mmCIF file of C-alpha atoms and ligand atoms in Angstrom:
data_model
loop_
_atom_site.group_PDB
_atom_site.id
_atom_site.type_symbol
_atom_site.label_atom_id
_atom_site.label_comp_id
_atom_site.label_asym_id
_atom_site.label_seq_id
_atom_site.Cartn_x
_atom_site.Cartn_y
_atom_site.Cartn_z
ATOM 1 C CA MET A 531 91.442 90.508 86.168
ATOM 2 C CA ALA A 532 93.354 91.403 89.332
ATOM 3 C CA GLU A 533 92.803 88.961 92.181
ATOM 4 C CA LYS A 534 94.468 90.988 94.899
ATOM 5 C CA GLU A 535 93.024 94.002 96.615
ATOM 6 C CA ILE A 536 93.692 97.304 94.835
ATOM 7 C CA ILE A 537 94.912 99.940 97.302
ATOM 8 C CA ILE A 538 93.834 103.548 96.967
ATOM 9 C CA VAL A 539 95.405 106.019 99.376
ATOM 10 C CA ALA A 540 93.834 109.454 99.768
ATOM 11 C CA ASN A 541 96.378 112.064 100.851
ATOM 12 C CA TRP A 542 94.415 115.105 101.967
ATOM 13 C CA LYS A 543 97.698 116.904 102.697
ATOM 14 C CA ASP A 544 97.337 120.100 104.726
ATOM 15 C CA ASN A 545 93.671 120.611 103.819
ATOM 16 C CA THR A 546 90.319 120.264 105.605
ATOM 17 C CA THR A 547 89.134 121.878 108.801
ATOM 18 C CA LEU A 548 87.562 119.497 111.297
ATOM 19 C CA ALA A 549 84.163 120.220 109.774
ATOM 20 C CA ASP A 550 85.469 119.625 106.233
ATOM 21 C CA ALA A 551 87.161 116.375 107.267
ATOM 22 C CA HIS A 552 83.959 115.164 108.883
ATOM 23 C CA VAL A 553 81.854 115.938 105.803
ATOM 24 C CA LEU A 554 84.384 114.423 103.391
ATOM 25 C CA ALA A 555 84.815 111.234 105.427
ATOM 26 C CA MET A 556 81.046 110.826 105.757
ATOM 27 C CA GLY A 557 80.703 111.314 102.018
ATOM 28 C CA VAL A 558 83.413 108.755 101.269
ATOM 29 C CA ARG A 559 81.757 106.257 103.581
ATOM 30 C CA ASN A 560 78.311 106.747 102.099
ATOM 31 C CA GLU A 561 79.535 106.607 98.498
ATOM 32 C CA LEU A 562 81.931 103.704 98.869
ATOM 33 C CA GLU A 563 80.677 101.452 101.637
ATOM 34 C CA HIS A 564 79.555 98.750 99.223
ATOM 35 C CA ILE A 565 82.530 98.549 96.871
ATOM 36 C CA ASP A 566 84.507 95.330 96.577
ATOM 37 C CA GLY A 567 88.130 94.509 95.865
ATOM 38 C CA VAL A 568 89.531 97.926 96.799
ATOM 39 C CA ARG A 569 91.073 99.077 100.077
ATOM 40 C CA VAL A 570 90.603 102.802 100.662
ATOM 41 C CA VAL A 571 93.111 104.394 103.035
ATOM 42 C CA LEU A 572 92.163 107.905 104.124
ATOM 43 C CA CYS A 573 95.054 110.084 105.300
ATOM 44 C CA PRO A 574 93.588 113.317 106.663
ATOM 45 C CA PRO A 575 95.771 115.877 108.434
ATOM 46 C CA ASN A 576 97.219 113.945 111.394
ATOM 47 C CA VAL A 577 95.170 115.947 113.872
ATOM 48 C CA TRP A 578 91.895 114.565 112.422
ATOM 49 C CA VAL A 579 92.741 110.868 112.240
ATOM 50 C CA THR A 580 90.568 109.968 115.219
ATOM 51 C CA GLU A 581 87.577 111.781 113.774
ATOM 52 C CA VAL A 582 87.971 110.086 110.406
ATOM 53 C CA ARG A 583 88.599 106.692 111.949
ATOM 54 C CA ASN A 584 85.415 106.981 113.994
ATOM 55 C CA ILE A 585 83.496 107.562 110.789
ATOM 56 C CA VAL A 586 84.942 104.865 108.559
ATOM 57 C CA HIS A 587 87.055 102.309 110.307
ATOM 58 C CA ASP A 588 84.936 100.235 112.611
ATOM 59 C CA GLN A 589 81.934 100.106 110.348
ATOM 60 C CA ILE A 590 83.599 99.301 107.044
ATOM 61 C CA HIS A 591 86.257 96.631 106.783
ATOM 62 C CA HIS A 592 87.708 97.830 103.454
ATOM 63 C CA MET A 593 88.426 101.347 104.725
ATOM 64 C CA SER A 594 91.451 102.281 106.827
ATOM 65 C CA VAL A 595 93.034 105.428 108.171
ATOM 66 C CA GLY A 596 96.647 106.540 107.884
ATOM 67 C CA LEU A 597 98.924 109.306 109.086
ATOM 68 C CA GLN A 598 100.631 111.641 106.623
ATOM 69 C CA ASP A 599 103.851 111.427 108.621
ATOM 70 C CA ILE A 600 105.029 109.764 111.813
ATOM 71 C CA SER A 601 107.780 110.389 114.341
ATOM 72 C CA GLY A 602 110.920 108.298 114.096
ATOM 73 C CA GLU A 603 111.528 108.774 117.821
ATOM 74 C CA PRO A 604 110.066 106.945 120.817
ATOM 75 C CA ALA A 605 107.105 108.561 122.583
ATOM 76 C CA GLY A 606 107.943 111.162 125.198
ATOM 77 C CA LEU A 607 110.081 114.144 124.332
ATOM 78 C CA GLY A 608 109.126 114.984 120.728
ATOM 79 C CA THR A 609 107.180 118.211 121.075
ATOM 80 C CA GLY A 610 104.872 118.573 118.100
ATOM 81 C CA GLU A 611 105.467 115.012 116.875
ATOM 82 C CA VAL A 612 103.157 111.991 116.743
ATOM 83 C CA ALA A 613 104.883 108.829 117.989
ATOM 84 C CA ALA A 614 103.820 105.464 116.572
ATOM 85 C CA GLU A 615 103.085 104.119 120.031
ATOM 86 C CA LEU A 616 100.424 106.770 120.605
ATOM 87 C CA VAL A 617 98.447 106.024 117.459
ATOM 88 C CA LYS A 618 98.997 102.285 117.080
ATOM 89 C CA ASP A 619 95.332 101.545 117.820
ATOM 90 C CA ILE A 620 94.019 104.326 115.592
ATOM 91 C CA VAL A 621 95.866 104.124 112.278
ATOM 92 C CA ASP A 622 96.945 101.174 110.151
ATOM 93 C CA TYR A 623 99.200 103.094 107.748
ATOM 94 C CA ALA A 624 101.618 106.036 107.731
ATOM 95 C CA ILE A 625 102.924 107.897 104.683
ATOM 96 C CA ILE A 626 106.678 108.320 105.065
ATOM 97 C CA GLY A 627 108.985 110.523 103.025
ATOM 98 C CA HIS A 628 106.442 112.370 100.890
ATOM 99 C CA SER A 629 108.315 114.721 98.558
ATOM 100 C CA GLU A 630 106.603 117.770 100.065
ATOM 101 C CA ARG A 631 108.078 116.879 103.452
ATOM 102 C CA LEU A 632 111.474 116.228 101.920
ATOM 103 C CA ASN A 633 111.384 119.662 100.301
ATOM 104 C CA LEU A 634 110.055 121.509 103.333
ATOM 105 C CA TYR A 635 111.925 119.719 106.112
ATOM 106 C CA HIS A 636 114.882 118.119 104.335
ATOM 107 C CA GLU A 637 114.322 114.746 105.967
ATOM 108 C CA SER A 638 117.444 112.619 105.626
ATOM 109 C CA VAL A 639 117.647 108.942 104.712
ATOM 110 C CA GLU A 640 118.455 108.206 108.381
ATOM 111 C CA THR A 641 115.350 110.075 109.530
ATOM 112 C CA LEU A 642 113.214 108.114 107.081
ATOM 113 C CA GLN A 643 114.787 104.830 108.183
ATOM 114 C CA ASP A 644 113.902 105.728 111.796
ATOM 115 C CA LYS A 645 110.325 106.509 110.805
ATOM 116 C CA ILE A 646 109.950 103.223 108.931
ATOM 117 C CA HIS A 647 111.378 101.350 111.901
ATOM 118 C CA ALA A 648 109.117 103.199 114.376
ATOM 119 C CA ALA A 649 105.990 102.501 112.332
ATOM 120 C CA LEU A 650 106.801 98.813 111.893
ATOM 121 C CA SER A 651 107.551 98.420 115.601
ATOM 122 C CA PHE A 652 103.918 99.228 116.322
ATOM 123 C CA ASN A 653 102.383 97.354 113.392
ATOM 124 C CA ILE A 654 101.685 100.484 111.376
ATOM 125 C CA LYS A 655 102.314 99.879 107.684
ATOM 126 C CA PRO A 656 104.716 102.436 106.194
ATOM 127 C CA ILE A 657 103.800 103.811 102.765
ATOM 128 C CA ILE A 658 107.304 104.690 101.610
ATOM 129 C CA CYS A 659 107.326 107.458 98.995
ATOM 130 C CA ILE A 660 109.983 107.613 96.354
ATOM 131 C CA GLY A 661 110.283 109.648 93.172
ATOM 132 C CA GLU A 662 112.581 111.611 90.927
ATOM 133 C CA GLU A 663 112.661 115.396 90.422
ATOM 134 C CA LYS A 664 112.812 115.323 86.634
ATOM 135 C CA GLN A 665 111.470 112.895 84.081
ATOM 136 C CA SER A 666 114.268 110.613 82.968
ATOM 137 C CA SER A 667 114.374 106.872 82.563
ATOM 138 C CA ALA A 668 117.941 107.048 83.878
ATOM 139 C CA SER A 669 116.512 107.675 87.351
ATOM 140 C CA LYS A 670 115.399 104.048 87.697
ATOM 141 C CA GLY A 671 118.737 102.885 89.093
ATOM 142 C CA ALA A 672 119.037 105.749 91.574
ATOM 143 C CA LEU A 673 115.481 105.230 92.813
ATOM 144 C CA THR A 674 116.009 101.508 93.274
ATOM 145 C CA ARG A 675 119.200 102.139 95.226
ATOM 146 C CA ARG A 676 117.415 104.684 97.402
ATOM 147 C CA LEU A 677 114.618 102.222 98.140
ATOM 148 C CA GLU A 678 117.162 99.536 99.042
ATOM 149 C CA GLN A 679 118.862 102.022 101.349
ATOM 150 C CA LEU A 680 115.592 102.989 103.040
ATOM 151 C CA LEU A 681 114.843 99.314 103.687
ATOM 152 C CA LYS A 682 118.399 98.368 104.573
ATOM 153 C CA ASP A 683 117.749 97.534 108.226
ATOM 154 C CA VAL A 684 114.219 96.203 107.795
ATOM 155 C CA PRO A 685 114.273 92.430 108.322
ATOM 156 C CA ILE A 686 112.796 90.372 105.492
ATOM 157 C CA THR A 687 109.928 89.272 107.757
ATOM 158 C CA LYS A 688 108.903 92.913 108.262
ATOM 159 C CA ARG A 689 109.268 93.991 104.637
ATOM 160 C CA ASN A 690 105.941 92.358 103.858
ATOM 161 C CA GLN A 691 104.312 95.042 105.984
ATOM 162 C CA CYS A 692 105.618 97.871 103.799
ATOM 163 C CA LEU A 693 104.068 99.610 100.803
ATOM 164 C CA VAL A 694 105.940 101.686 98.253
ATOM 165 C CA ALA A 695 104.465 104.757 96.558
ATOM 166 C CA TYR A 696 106.272 105.735 93.384
ATOM 167 C CA GLU A 697 105.540 109.438 93.019
ATOM 168 C CA PRO A 698 107.524 111.239 90.320
ATOM 169 C CA ILE A 699 107.791 114.730 91.787
ATOM 170 C CA TRP A 700 107.244 116.392 88.406
ATOM 171 C CA ALA A 701 103.876 114.607 88.076
ATOM 172 C CA ILE A 702 102.368 115.765 91.381
ATOM 173 C CA SER A 703 99.658 118.345 90.831
ATOM 174 C CA GLY A 704 100.480 121.815 92.015
ATOM 175 C CA GLY A 705 97.138 122.949 93.356
ATOM 176 C CA PRO A 706 94.219 124.861 91.893
ATOM 177 C CA GLY A 707 94.810 126.098 88.357
ATOM 178 C CA GLN A 708 97.875 123.932 87.812
ATOM 179 C CA PRO A 709 97.328 121.525 84.934
ATOM 180 C CA ALA A 710 97.751 117.881 85.836
ATOM 181 C CA ARG A 711 100.542 116.129 84.038
ATOM 182 C CA ALA A 712 100.560 112.574 85.223
ATOM 183 C CA ALA A 713 103.362 110.273 84.138
ATOM 184 C CA SER A 714 102.346 107.999 81.306
ATOM 185 C CA PRO A 715 101.324 104.565 82.576
ATOM 186 C CA GLU A 716 104.147 103.107 80.430
ATOM 187 C CA TYR A 717 106.795 105.325 81.989
ATOM 188 C CA ALA A 718 105.482 104.680 85.515
ATOM 189 C CA SER A 719 105.284 100.931 85.088
ATOM 190 C CA ASP A 720 108.790 100.819 83.633
ATOM 191 C CA VAL A 721 110.212 102.533 86.747
ATOM 192 C CA MET A 722 108.017 100.435 89.017
ATOM 193 C CA ALA A 723 109.266 97.214 87.458
ATOM 194 C CA ALA A 724 112.762 98.300 88.518
ATOM 195 C CA LEU A 725 111.591 99.164 92.066
ATOM 196 C CA ARG A 726 109.928 95.774 92.300
ATOM 197 C CA LYS A 727 113.367 94.138 92.336
ATOM 198 C CA ALA A 728 114.089 95.840 95.673
ATOM 199 C CA VAL A 729 111.040 94.505 97.530
ATOM 200 C CA PRO A 730 109.270 91.162 98.017
ATOM 201 C CA ALA A 731 106.492 90.298 95.564
ATOM 202 C CA THR A 732 103.912 90.778 98.316
ATOM 203 C CA VAL A 733 104.751 94.474 98.806
ATOM 204 C CA PRO A 734 102.199 96.662 97.011
ATOM 205 C CA ILE A 735 103.720 99.366 94.800
ATOM 206 C CA LEU A 736 101.430 102.322 94.173
ATOM 207 C CA TYR A 737 101.639 105.080 91.594
ATOM 208 C CA GLY A 738 101.013 108.692 92.656
ATOM 209 C CA GLY A 739 100.948 111.955 90.696
ATOM 210 C CA SER A 740 97.872 113.598 89.151
ATOM 211 C CA VAL A 741 95.721 110.484 89.323
ATOM 212 C CA THR A 742 92.158 111.271 88.238
ATOM 213 C CA PRO A 743 88.917 109.349 87.705
ATOM 214 C CA GLN A 744 89.762 109.447 83.997
ATOM 215 C CA ASN A 745 93.284 108.009 84.109
ATOM 216 C CA VAL A 746 93.125 105.646 87.096
ATOM 217 C CA VAL A 747 92.112 102.612 85.042
ATOM 218 C CA GLN A 748 95.038 103.047 82.643
ATOM 219 C CA PHE A 749 97.437 102.947 85.588
ATOM 220 C CA LEU A 750 95.783 100.012 87.311
ATOM 221 C CA ALA A 751 95.647 98.041 84.076
ATOM 222 C CA LYS A 752 99.436 97.749 84.286
ATOM 223 C CA PRO A 753 100.488 94.599 86.149
ATOM 224 C CA GLU A 754 103.296 96.508 87.915
ATOM 225 C CA ILE A 755 100.829 98.940 89.542
ATOM 226 C CA ASP A 756 99.014 97.645 92.629
ATOM 227 C CA GLY A 757 97.212 100.820 93.560
ATOM 228 C CA VAL A 758 97.360 104.598 93.542
ATOM 229 C CA LEU A 759 98.098 107.453 95.924
ATOM 230 C CA VAL A 760 95.774 110.361 95.224
ATOM 231 C CA GLY A 761 96.214 113.964 96.373
ATOM 232 C CA GLY A 762 94.092 116.688 94.756
ATOM 233 C CA ALA A 763 91.323 114.425 93.456
ATOM 234 C CA SER A 764 90.860 112.868 96.908
ATOM 235 C CA LEU A 765 89.620 116.202 98.261
ATOM 236 C CA ARG A 766 86.707 116.345 95.803
ATOM 237 C CA LEU A 767 84.149 113.787 96.870
ATOM 238 C CA ARG A 768 82.620 113.287 93.446
ATOM 239 C CA ASP A 769 85.978 112.779 91.759
ATOM 240 C CA PHE A 770 87.277 110.501 94.480
ATOM 241 C CA ALA A 771 84.138 108.346 94.542
ATOM 242 C CA GLU A 772 84.215 108.023 90.757
ATOM 243 C CA LEU A 773 87.942 107.209 90.821
ATOM 244 C CA VAL A 774 87.463 104.414 93.379
ATOM 245 C CA LYS A 775 84.411 103.020 91.581
ATOM 246 C CA ASN A 776 86.324 102.966 88.292
ATOM 247 C CA ALA A 777 89.133 101.084 90.032
ATOM 248 C CA ALA A 778 86.705 98.642 91.618
ATOM 249 C CA ARG A 779 85.494 97.586 88.180
ATOM 250 C CA LEU A 780 88.966 96.143 87.557
ATOM 251 C CA ALA A 781 89.104 94.252 90.833
HETATM 252 P P1 PGA B 936 98.269 114.726 93.333
HETATM 253 O O1 PGA B 936 99.151 114.460 94.643
HETATM 254 O O2 PGA B 936 97.369 113.524 93.158
HETATM 255 O O3 PGA B 936 97.503 115.968 93.661
HETATM 256 O O4 PGA B 936 99.197 114.902 92.204
HETATM 257 C C1 PGA B 936 99.737 113.219 94.900
HETATM 258 C C2 PGA B 936 100.609 113.333 96.100
HETATM 259 O O5 PGA B 936 101.305 114.330 96.270
HETATM 260 O O6 PGA B 936 100.636 112.443 96.961
#
């Protein structure tokens, strides 16, 4: 029996019009307002965070809203960016370094360090993504070193505010028609045990990559796995509600 809160992050990626986001957030609220022991963090496209926050945040203490990315620069001259200072009263979390952004925009370690620093400066919890391209248990060492590097300048007192999302890139679902191939819970927990050495015990480490209502319990049953980051299944209300309810039974 887990005593701590299980964290489930919904990454809607670049999906949902305003109307879709409204309907999905309302559905999530109605389906999940009475669950216990699980924190649900909804990360809609950045442009809809206010809408989604208005629906879930103030009414329901176990639901939060997060950005899918955040600027590493101070507010002011970053055309097209969202600075932490501007959204500090709206979001509690920000996903940083998702593999899709690394692939599309080639964000460097320095850029990610700046983003982590910017988020923490305004009390936004960074969800730091990390994962290997190809399945190989040899990647554990490289991933741990990368995590240490990302956190290099984060003082110990601030590290408690961070979350880590271990997302093996090969396990992330590729959209409609692409079969899910989640990592095995054994493989994931083995890597996550290595990552754990780079962060304080209080830092939640989440697994992400083809999490479904069917496999979520197997992941969360592993002591190394404190929660999950869900992409595709978080866009389907029925699947997402079932996934969270299945998780809540373990809490
Ligand atoms: P998936 O996405 O659950 O659709 O595999 C996870 C992610 O990319 O964050």
